[in-house]
mmCIF file of C-alpha atoms and ligand atoms in Angstrom:
data_model
loop_
_atom_site.group_PDB
_atom_site.id
_atom_site.type_symbol
_atom_site.label_atom_id
_atom_site.label_comp_id
_atom_site.label_asym_id
_atom_site.label_seq_id
_atom_site.Cartn_x
_atom_site.Cartn_y
_atom_site.Cartn_z
ATOM 1 C CA UNK V 1 -143.936 3.891 42.919
ATOM 2 C CA UNK V 2 -142.512 3.247 39.473
ATOM 3 C CA UNK V 3 -139.146 4.853 38.707
ATOM 4 C CA UNK V 4 -138.590 3.341 35.278
ATOM 5 C CA UNK V 5 -140.623 1.631 32.567
ATOM 6 C CA UNK V 6 -139.545 -0.293 29.479
ATOM 7 C CA UNK V 7 -141.289 -2.220 26.772
ATOM 8 C CA UNK V 8 -140.474 -4.479 23.839
ATOM 9 C CA UNK V 9 -142.512 -6.789 21.608
ATOM 10 C CA UNK V 10 -142.542 -10.240 20.098
ATOM 11 C CA UNK V 11 -141.193 -11.364 16.753
ATOM 12 C CA UNK V 12 -141.867 -13.905 14.027
ATOM 13 C CA UNK V 13 -139.547 -15.190 11.317
ATOM 14 C CA UNK V 14 -140.840 -14.455 7.819
ATOM 15 C CA UNK V 15 -138.245 -16.444 5.915
ATOM 16 C CA UNK V 16 -134.862 -18.113 6.370
ATOM 17 C CA UNK V 17 -135.130 -20.033 9.639
ATOM 18 C CA UNK V 18 -132.729 -22.994 9.751
ATOM 19 C CA UNK V 19 -131.083 -21.967 6.466
ATOM 20 C CA UNK V 20 -129.690 -18.959 8.384
ATOM 21 C CA UNK V 21 -127.708 -21.417 10.531
ATOM 22 C CA UNK V 22 -125.911 -22.525 7.336
ATOM 23 C CA UNK V 23 -125.110 -19.034 6.081
ATOM 24 C CA UNK V 24 -128.298 -17.906 4.310
ATOM 25 C CA UNK V 25 -130.062 -14.643 5.104
ATOM 26 C CA UNK V 26 -133.248 -14.477 7.200
ATOM 27 C CA UNK V 27 -135.976 -11.870 7.651
ATOM 28 C CA UNK V 28 -137.791 -11.415 10.959
ATOM 29 C CA UNK V 29 -140.922 -9.354 11.629
ATOM 30 C CA UNK V 30 -141.721 -7.292 14.709
ATOM 31 C CA UNK V 31 -145.028 -8.322 16.340
ATOM 32 C CA UNK V 32 -145.971 -5.074 18.075
ATOM 33 C CA UNK V 33 -149.287 -6.231 19.514
ATOM 34 C CA UNK V 34 -147.623 -8.815 21.760
ATOM 35 C CA UNK V 35 -145.779 -6.831 24.398
ATOM 36 C CA UNK V 36 -143.459 -7.342 27.321
ATOM 37 C CA UNK V 37 -143.471 -4.532 29.883
ATOM 38 C CA UNK V 38 -141.047 -4.067 32.773
ATOM 39 C CA UNK V 39 -141.294 -1.625 35.644
ATOM 40 C CA UNK V 40 -138.464 -0.794 38.003
ATOM 41 C CA UNK V 41 -138.676 0.688 41.466
ATOM 42 C CA UNK V 42 -135.585 2.014 43.265
ATOM 43 C CA UNK V 43 -135.543 0.573 46.781
ATOM 44 C CA UNK V 44 -134.159 2.205 49.918
ATOM 45 C CA UNK V 45 -130.777 1.013 51.171
ATOM 46 C CA UNK V 46 -130.867 -2.345 52.894
ATOM 47 C CA UNK V 47 -133.830 -3.821 51.011
ATOM 48 C CA UNK V 48 -132.912 -6.801 48.842
ATOM 49 C CA UNK V 49 -133.559 -6.652 45.101
ATOM 50 C CA UNK V 50 -136.705 -8.499 44.081
ATOM 51 C CA UNK V 51 -138.709 -9.620 41.107
ATOM 52 C CA UNK V 52 -142.436 -9.880 40.514
ATOM 53 C CA UNK V 53 -143.706 -11.857 37.539
ATOM 54 C CA UNK V 54 -146.350 -14.383 36.617
ATOM 55 C CA UNK V 55 -143.788 -17.180 37.027
ATOM 56 C CA UNK V 56 -142.211 -16.117 40.297
ATOM 57 C CA UNK V 57 -142.196 -13.455 42.970
ATOM 58 C CA UNK V 58 -139.261 -13.183 45.361
ATOM 59 C CA UNK V 59 -135.666 -12.092 45.824
ATOM 60 C CA UNK V 60 -133.656 -11.459 42.659
ATOM 61 C CA UNK V 61 -130.796 -13.470 44.121
ATOM 62 C CA UNK V 62 -132.747 -16.746 44.187
ATOM 63 C CA UNK V 63 -134.862 -16.763 41.019
ATOM 64 C CA UNK V 64 -135.769 -20.155 39.524
ATOM 65 C CA UNK V 65 -133.794 -21.364 36.504
ATOM 66 C CA UNK V 66 -136.282 -20.083 33.924
ATOM 67 C CA UNK V 67 -135.855 -16.557 35.265
ATOM 68 C CA UNK V 68 -132.045 -16.551 35.325
ATOM 69 C CA UNK V 69 -131.994 -14.686 31.996
ATOM 70 C CA UNK V 70 -134.155 -11.953 33.543
ATOM 71 C CA UNK V 71 -131.860 -11.679 36.556
ATOM 72 C CA UNK V 72 -128.929 -11.469 34.129
ATOM 73 C CA UNK V 73 -130.632 -8.611 32.269
ATOM 74 C CA UNK V 74 -131.281 -6.725 35.523
ATOM 75 C CA UNK V 75 -127.672 -7.117 36.623
ATOM 76 C CA UNK V 76 -126.110 -6.230 33.285
ATOM 77 C CA UNK V 77 -128.299 -3.160 32.810
ATOM 78 C CA UNK V 78 -127.896 -1.951 36.411
ATOM 79 C CA UNK V 79 -124.106 -2.183 36.259
ATOM 80 C CA UNK V 80 -124.110 -0.354 32.900
ATOM 81 C CA UNK V 81 -126.108 2.606 34.245
ATOM 82 C CA UNK V 82 -124.498 2.688 37.679
ATOM 83 C CA UNK V 83 -127.386 1.387 39.789
ATOM 84 C CA UNK V 84 -127.045 -1.240 42.499
ATOM 85 C CA UNK V 85 -128.923 -4.319 41.228
ATOM 86 C CA UNK V 86 -129.620 -5.312 44.822
ATOM 87 C CA UNK V 87 -131.729 -2.212 45.308
ATOM 88 C CA UNK V 88 -134.159 -2.692 42.454
ATOM 89 C CA UNK V 89 -137.621 -4.126 42.433
ATOM 90 C CA UNK V 90 -138.462 -5.331 38.935
ATOM 91 C CA UNK V 91 -141.971 -6.188 37.814
ATOM 92 C CA UNK V 92 -142.544 -8.024 34.537
ATOM 93 C CA UNK V 93 -145.782 -8.341 32.605
ATOM 94 C CA UNK V 94 -145.327 -10.194 29.341
ATOM 95 C CA UNK V 95 -147.885 -11.234 26.753
ATOM 96 C CA UNK V 96 -145.236 -12.914 24.615
ATOM 97 C CA UNK V 97 -145.884 -16.646 24.831
ATOM 98 C CA UNK V 98 -143.001 -18.736 26.141
ATOM 99 C CA UNK V 99 -141.467 -21.424 23.929
ATOM 100 C CA UNK V 100 -143.347 -20.497 20.758
ATOM 101 C CA UNK V 101 -140.499 -18.928 18.800
ATOM 102 C CA UNK V 102 -141.881 -15.426 19.365
ATOM 103 C CA UNK V 103 -138.846 -14.050 21.132
ATOM 104 C CA UNK V 104 -140.220 -14.120 24.680
ATOM 105 C CA UNK V 105 -136.823 -14.132 26.396
ATOM 106 C CA UNK V 106 -135.413 -11.321 24.239
ATOM 107 C CA UNK V 107 -138.554 -9.207 24.612
ATOM 108 C CA UNK V 108 -138.504 -9.499 28.401
ATOM 109 C CA UNK V 109 -134.759 -8.783 28.501
ATOM 110 C CA UNK V 110 -135.198 -5.733 26.253
ATOM 111 C CA UNK V 111 -138.044 -4.424 28.428
ATOM 112 C CA UNK V 112 -135.960 -4.900 31.586
ATOM 113 C CA UNK V 113 -132.906 -3.186 30.088
ATOM 114 C CA UNK V 114 -135.026 -0.215 28.989
ATOM 115 C CA UNK V 115 -136.762 0.030 32.384
ATOM 116 C CA UNK V 116 -133.505 -0.055 34.344
ATOM 117 C CA UNK V 117 -131.986 2.610 32.072
ATOM 118 C CA UNK V 118 -135.136 4.720 32.461
ATOM 119 C CA UNK V 119 -134.934 4.404 36.258
ATOM 120 C CA UNK V 120 -131.401 5.803 36.047
ATOM 121 C CA UNK V 121 -132.544 8.578 33.718
ATOM 122 C CA UNK V 122 -130.301 7.242 30.966
ATOM 123 C CA UNK V 123 -130.817 6.656 27.249
ATOM 124 C CA UNK V 124 -128.728 3.769 25.921
ATOM 125 C CA UNK V 125 -127.258 3.676 22.436
ATOM 126 C CA UNK V 126 -128.737 0.918 20.255
ATOM 127 C CA UNK V 127 -125.448 -1.015 20.362
ATOM 128 C CA UNK V 128 -125.078 -0.882 24.154
ATOM 129 C CA UNK V 129 -128.734 -1.852 24.533
ATOM 130 C CA UNK V 130 -128.230 -4.751 22.116
ATOM 131 C CA UNK V 131 -125.201 -6.058 24.019
ATOM 132 C CA UNK V 132 -127.113 -5.955 27.317
ATOM 133 C CA UNK V 133 -130.026 -7.901 25.816
ATOM 134 C CA UNK V 134 -127.553 -10.384 24.354
ATOM 135 C CA UNK V 135 -126.010 -10.958 27.804
ATOM 136 C CA UNK V 136 -129.420 -12.157 28.932
ATOM 137 C CA UNK V 137 -129.971 -14.135 25.720
ATOM 138 C CA UNK V 138 -126.687 -15.983 26.259
ATOM 139 C CA UNK V 139 -128.006 -17.182 29.615
ATOM 140 C CA UNK V 140 -131.280 -18.214 27.942
ATOM 141 C CA UNK V 141 -129.938 -19.808 24.741
ATOM 142 C CA UNK V 142 -126.161 -20.207 24.946
ATOM 143 C CA UNK V 143 -125.261 -18.925 21.503
ATOM 144 C CA UNK V 144 -127.924 -16.533 20.223
ATOM 145 C CA UNK V 145 -127.588 -15.047 16.745
ATOM 146 C CA UNK V 146 -128.943 -11.673 17.835
ATOM 147 C CA UNK V 147 -131.909 -11.864 15.487
ATOM 148 C CA UNK V 148 -134.414 -11.937 18.359
ATOM 149 C CA UNK V 149 -132.583 -9.194 20.283
ATOM 150 C CA UNK V 150 -132.739 -6.905 17.238
ATOM 151 C CA UNK V 151 -136.294 -7.655 16.152
ATOM 152 C CA UNK V 152 -138.002 -7.260 19.547
ATOM 153 C CA UNK V 153 -136.995 -3.562 19.529
ATOM 154 C CA UNK V 154 -137.419 -2.982 15.766
ATOM 155 C CA UNK V 155 -140.366 -1.229 14.153
ATOM 156 C CA UNK V 156 -139.823 -2.714 10.692
ATOM 157 C CA UNK V 157 -138.783 -6.117 9.278
ATOM 158 C CA UNK V 158 -135.110 -6.910 9.923
ATOM 159 C CA UNK V 159 -132.828 -8.779 7.537
ATOM 160 C CA UNK V 160 -130.002 -10.834 9.003
ATOM 161 C CA UNK V 161 -126.947 -12.483 7.508
ATOM 162 C CA UNK V 162 -124.161 -14.324 9.319
ATOM 163 C CA UNK V 163 -125.343 -13.032 12.671
ATOM 164 C CA UNK V 164 -125.254 -9.410 11.494
ATOM 165 C CA UNK V 165 -128.284 -7.175 10.915
ATOM 166 C CA UNK V 166 -128.470 -5.976 7.309
ATOM 167 C CA UNK V 167 -130.937 -3.199 7.997
ATOM 168 C CA UNK V 168 -134.664 -2.766 7.659
ATOM 169 C CA UNK V 169 -136.548 -4.444 4.816
ATOM 170 C CA UNK V 170 -138.847 -2.052 2.912
ATOM 171 C CA UNK V 171 -142.581 -2.751 2.746
ATOM 172 C CA UNK V 172 -144.255 -1.517 -0.457
ATOM 173 C CA UNK V 173 -147.879 -1.914 0.610
ATOM 174 C CA UNK V 174 -149.540 -2.809 3.917
ATOM 175 C CA UNK V 175 -149.594 -6.590 4.449
ATOM 176 C CA UNK V 176 -151.560 -8.435 7.118
ATOM 177 C CA UNK V 177 -150.366 -11.593 8.793
ATOM 178 C CA UNK V 178 -152.009 -13.938 11.231
ATOM 179 C CA UNK V 179 -149.828 -15.826 13.697
ATOM 180 C CA UNK V 180 -151.483 -19.004 14.946
ATOM 181 C CA UNK V 181 -150.215 -20.746 18.067
ATOM 182 C CA UNK V 182 -149.985 -24.525 17.638
ATOM 183 C CA UNK V 183 -150.376 -24.859 21.405
ATOM 184 C CA UNK V 184 -147.168 -26.879 21.468
ATOM 185 C CA UNK V 185 -143.895 -25.528 22.813
ATOM 186 C CA UNK V 186 -140.707 -26.804 21.280
ATOM 187 C CA UNK V 187 -136.987 -26.381 21.768
ATOM 188 C CA UNK V 188 -134.959 -24.448 19.204
ATOM 189 C CA UNK V 189 -131.872 -26.436 20.193
ATOM 190 C CA UNK V 190 -133.620 -29.741 19.473
ATOM 191 C CA UNK V 191 -134.878 -28.535 16.079
ATOM 192 C CA UNK V 192 -131.445 -27.253 15.069
ATOM 193 C CA UNK V 193 -129.900 -30.578 16.178
ATOM 194 C CA UNK V 194 -132.505 -32.496 14.147
ATOM 195 C CA UNK V 195 -131.469 -30.684 10.983
ATOM 196 C CA UNK V 196 -127.785 -31.214 11.751
ATOM 197 C CA UNK V 197 -128.299 -34.954 12.240
ATOM 198 C CA UNK V 198 -130.302 -35.263 9.019
ATOM 199 C CA UNK V 199 -127.615 -33.342 7.180
ATOM 200 C CA UNK V 200 -124.938 -35.692 8.462
ATOM 201 C CA UNK V 201 -126.986 -38.682 7.314
ATOM 202 C CA UNK V 202 -127.863 -37.269 3.868
ATOM 203 C CA UNK V 203 -125.678 -34.242 3.138
ATOM 204 C CA UNK V 204 -126.519 -33.810 -0.547
ATOM 205 C CA UNK V 205 -130.280 -33.964 0.000
ATOM 206 C CA UNK V 206 -130.399 -31.659 3.017
ATOM 207 C CA UNK V 207 -127.897 -29.180 1.555
ATOM 208 C CA UNK V 208 -130.056 -28.983 -1.570
ATOM 209 C CA UNK V 209 -133.134 -28.152 0.487
ATOM 210 C CA UNK V 210 -131.249 -25.620 2.613
ATOM 211 C CA UNK V 211 -129.967 -23.958 -0.540
ATOM 212 C CA UNK V 212 -133.515 -23.705 -1.900
ATOM 213 C CA UNK V 213 -134.680 -22.214 1.399
ATOM 214 C CA UNK V 214 -131.930 -19.601 1.254
ATOM 215 C CA UNK V 215 -132.776 -18.810 -2.365
ATOM 216 C CA UNK V 216 -136.302 -17.792 -1.282
ATOM 217 C CA UNK V 217 -135.103 -14.879 0.834
ATOM 218 C CA UNK V 218 -134.450 -12.393 -1.993
ATOM 219 C CA UNK V 219 -137.701 -13.102 -3.865
ATOM 220 C CA UNK V 220 -139.634 -12.784 -0.595
ATOM 221 C CA UNK V 221 -137.893 -9.484 0.224
ATOM 222 C CA UNK V 222 -138.632 -8.240 -3.312
ATOM 223 C CA UNK V 223 -142.305 -9.220 -3.004
ATOM 224 C CA UNK V 224 -142.512 -7.379 0.315
ATOM 225 C CA UNK V 225 -140.898 -4.300 -1.243
ATOM 226 C CA UNK V 226 -143.255 -4.268 -4.224
ATOM 227 C CA UNK V 227 -146.331 -5.195 -2.204
ATOM 228 C CA UNK V 228 -147.106 -8.335 -4.205
ATOM 229 C CA UNK V 229 -148.971 -10.479 -1.675
ATOM 230 C CA UNK V 230 -149.363 -13.436 -4.051
ATOM 231 C CA UNK V 231 -145.601 -13.723 -4.661
ATOM 232 C CA UNK V 232 -144.841 -13.168 -0.992
ATOM 233 C CA UNK V 233 -147.296 -15.874 0.005
ATOM 234 C CA UNK V 234 -146.006 -18.316 -2.597
ATOM 235 C CA UNK V 235 -142.487 -17.971 -1.180
ATOM 236 C CA UNK V 236 -143.783 -18.567 2.345
ATOM 237 C CA UNK V 237 -145.707 -21.700 1.392
ATOM 238 C CA UNK V 238 -142.743 -23.063 -0.554
ATOM 239 C CA UNK V 239 -140.586 -22.461 2.541
ATOM 240 C CA UNK V 240 -143.025 -24.475 4.633
ATOM 241 C CA UNK V 241 -142.736 -27.447 2.308
ATOM 242 C CA UNK V 242 -138.946 -27.238 2.365
ATOM 243 C CA UNK V 243 -138.916 -26.959 6.172
ATOM 244 C CA UNK V 244 -141.123 -30.047 6.276
ATOM 245 C CA UNK V 245 -138.579 -31.866 4.092
ATOM 246 C CA UNK V 246 -135.789 -31.169 6.573
ATOM 247 C CA UNK V 247 -137.918 -32.580 9.381
ATOM 248 C CA UNK V 248 -138.926 -29.566 11.460
ATOM 249 C CA UNK V 249 -142.662 -29.432 10.787
ATOM 250 C CA UNK V 250 -145.301 -31.475 12.596
ATOM 251 C CA UNK V 251 -148.813 -32.723 11.816
ATOM 252 C CA UNK V 252 -150.310 -29.861 13.864
ATOM 253 C CA UNK V 253 -148.277 -27.241 11.978
ATOM 254 C CA UNK V 254 -149.074 -28.867 8.612
ATOM 255 C CA UNK V 255 -152.790 -28.851 9.480
ATOM 256 C CA UNK V 256 -152.720 -25.149 10.359
ATOM 257 C CA UNK V 257 -150.907 -24.334 7.108
ATOM 258 C CA UNK V 258 -153.513 -26.346 5.152
ATOM 259 C CA UNK V 259 -156.352 -24.632 7.010
ATOM 260 C CA UNK V 260 -154.942 -21.200 6.131
ATOM 261 C CA UNK V 261 -154.505 -22.067 2.467
ATOM 262 C CA UNK V 262 -157.944 -23.673 2.452
ATOM 263 C CA UNK V 263 -159.601 -20.346 3.256
ATOM 264 C CA UNK V 264 -157.604 -18.491 0.659
ATOM 265 C CA UNK V 265 -154.540 -17.239 2.522
ATOM 266 C CA UNK V 266 -151.877 -15.966 0.124
ATOM 267 C CA UNK V 267 -149.358 -18.228 1.871
ATOM 268 C CA UNK V 268 -148.551 -19.935 5.143
ATOM 269 C CA UNK V 269 -145.608 -21.547 6.874
ATOM 270 C CA UNK V 270 -144.295 -22.609 10.217
ATOM 271 C CA UNK V 271 -142.319 -19.768 11.785
ATOM 272 C CA UNK V 272 -139.227 -20.177 13.940
ATOM 273 C CA UNK V 273 -137.527 -23.440 14.712
ATOM 274 C CA UNK V 274 -140.580 -25.666 14.254
ATOM 275 C CA UNK V 275 -141.554 -28.892 16.002
ATOM 276 C CA UNK V 276 -144.215 -26.744 17.673
ATOM 277 C CA UNK V 277 -144.466 -23.016 18.040
ATOM 278 C CA UNK V 278 -146.499 -21.030 15.553
ATOM 279 C CA UNK V 279 -147.669 -20.770 11.976
ATOM 280 C CA UNK V 280 -147.431 -17.471 10.103
ATOM 281 C CA UNK V 281 -150.140 -16.968 7.482
ATOM 282 C CA UNK V 282 -150.424 -14.104 5.009
ATOM 283 C CA UNK V 283 -153.904 -12.715 4.379
ATOM 284 C CA UNK V 284 -154.709 -12.086 0.712
ATOM 285 C CA UNK V 285 -155.826 -8.578 1.686
ATOM 286 C CA UNK V 286 -155.698 -6.766 5.040
ATOM 287 C CA UNK V 287 -159.519 -6.950 5.110
ATOM 288 C CA UNK V 288 -159.513 -10.761 5.095
ATOM 289 C CA UNK V 289 -157.183 -11.199 8.092
ATOM 290 C CA UNK V 290 -160.044 -11.518 10.592
ATOM 291 C CA UNK V 291 -161.626 -14.396 8.683
ATOM 292 C CA UNK V 292 -158.222 -16.058 8.324
ATOM 293 C CA UNK V 293 -157.644 -15.819 12.084
ATOM 294 C CA UNK V 294 -161.089 -17.310 12.749
ATOM 295 C CA UNK V 295 -160.341 -20.197 10.368
ATOM 296 C CA UNK V 296 -157.062 -20.924 12.129
ATOM 297 C CA UNK V 297 -158.778 -20.976 15.519
ATOM 298 C CA UNK V 298 -161.470 -23.258 14.105
ATOM 299 C CA UNK V 299 -158.661 -25.540 12.903
ATOM 300 C CA UNK V 300 -157.421 -25.861 16.479
ATOM 301 C CA UNK V 301 -155.101 -22.933 17.171
ATOM 302 C CA UNK V 302 -155.695 -21.981 20.823
ATOM 303 C CA UNK V 303 -154.906 -18.339 20.012
ATOM 304 C CA UNK V 304 -154.041 -16.114 17.102
ATOM 305 C CA UNK V 305 -152.521 -12.662 16.701
ATOM 306 C CA UNK V 306 -153.193 -10.438 13.714
ATOM 307 C CA UNK V 307 -150.802 -7.744 12.588
ATOM 308 C CA UNK V 308 -150.454 -5.390 9.667
ATOM 309 C CA UNK V 309 -147.031 -4.256 8.543
ATOM 310 C CA UNK V 310 -147.418 -0.651 7.458
ATOM 311 C CA UNK V 311 -145.999 0.629 4.198
ATOM 312 C CA UNK V 312 -142.500 1.983 4.755
ATOM 313 C CA UNK V 313 -142.783 5.782 4.914
ATOM 314 C CA UNK V 314 -141.385 7.647 1.893
ATOM 315 C CA UNK V 315 -141.022 4.474 -0.158
HETATM 316 O O1 PMV K 1 -137.828 -20.610 17.132
HETATM 317 P P1 PMV K 1 -136.935 -19.448 17.044
HETATM 318 O O2 PMV K 1 -137.602 -18.181 16.702
HETATM 319 O O3 PMV K 1 -135.978 -19.337 18.189
HETATM 320 O O4 PMV K 1 -136.090 -19.667 15.705
HETATM 321 C C1 PMV K 1 -134.796 -20.054 15.617
HETATM 322 C C2 PMV K 1 -134.327 -19.877 14.200
HETATM 323 C C3 PMV K 1 -133.384 -20.960 13.743
HETATM 324 O O5 PMV K 1 -132.958 -20.593 12.442
HETATM 325 C C4 PMV K 1 -134.070 -22.288 13.673
HETATM 326 C C5 PMV K 1 -132.185 -21.092 14.658
HETATM 327 C C6 PMV K 1 -131.261 -19.910 14.680
HETATM 328 O O6 PMV K 1 -130.470 -19.830 15.637
HETATM 329 O O7 PMV K 1 -131.270 -19.094 13.768
#
């Protein structure tokens, strides 16, 4: 029997990764087609809490290290809604790839929090829900900005500045993106440390590039609001070249960006912390997204996801 269900989705960063660490804004996109689903069953007294997932099935009390953030989400949410975490069976099914910058840990945490609340018959306020997801994210990442935790439950692009959400970003016309997996997982912490080390070695150069990256955020937001795919894509591609300059791209990511541009994408860039992870490419028109995805797979991406951001209602 299922007593509670929750779901959340993946995310991709449109613009501002790395520069956001140094005070610039960033915009992240919800990726609704890549879902994490959690189901909760209330167990009779005396049965130990347990977890079922692709990575591990067994008691909640002894999950392996990679599932500690999930256990943290179960505990935090159960305490919040007055359930005994030791009497829950939690089942997780997630399509969000791990270690690709798509917000896997936040999506799973958000799904778990929603499922536990549902099992208790409770609706959480957005702020309480956010704090519970962040408790799990702190176990996963130490010092999370909250960008992932916000975007995995958002239904529109989210703008962030200095760790605070700035609200939804309007979309003036439907735009279609293809996310291409490089097949390589990479650590956000390592990428952030790479930029920090380069900045210490050459502060003027790296600060100049970071400033240029930050200066792309407003033009990209404006292009999204007016529905100008060419301007949006140009900002994305420029961001990729700047991210390459600060040392967070890779030959695989560069090849995928080139492949996208080679078949006429409006723009393409690495998305997230880089080193591996994914490339985000903007189709010139929604109708050309399928061909763009095929080109990215032909260029070596093991998988792609296509998504269309709808026009903001009443805009
Ligand atoms: O790879 P992701 O999605 O976790 O991206 C991290 C974004 C960075 O700007 C590189 C780091 C951060 O904490 O904002």
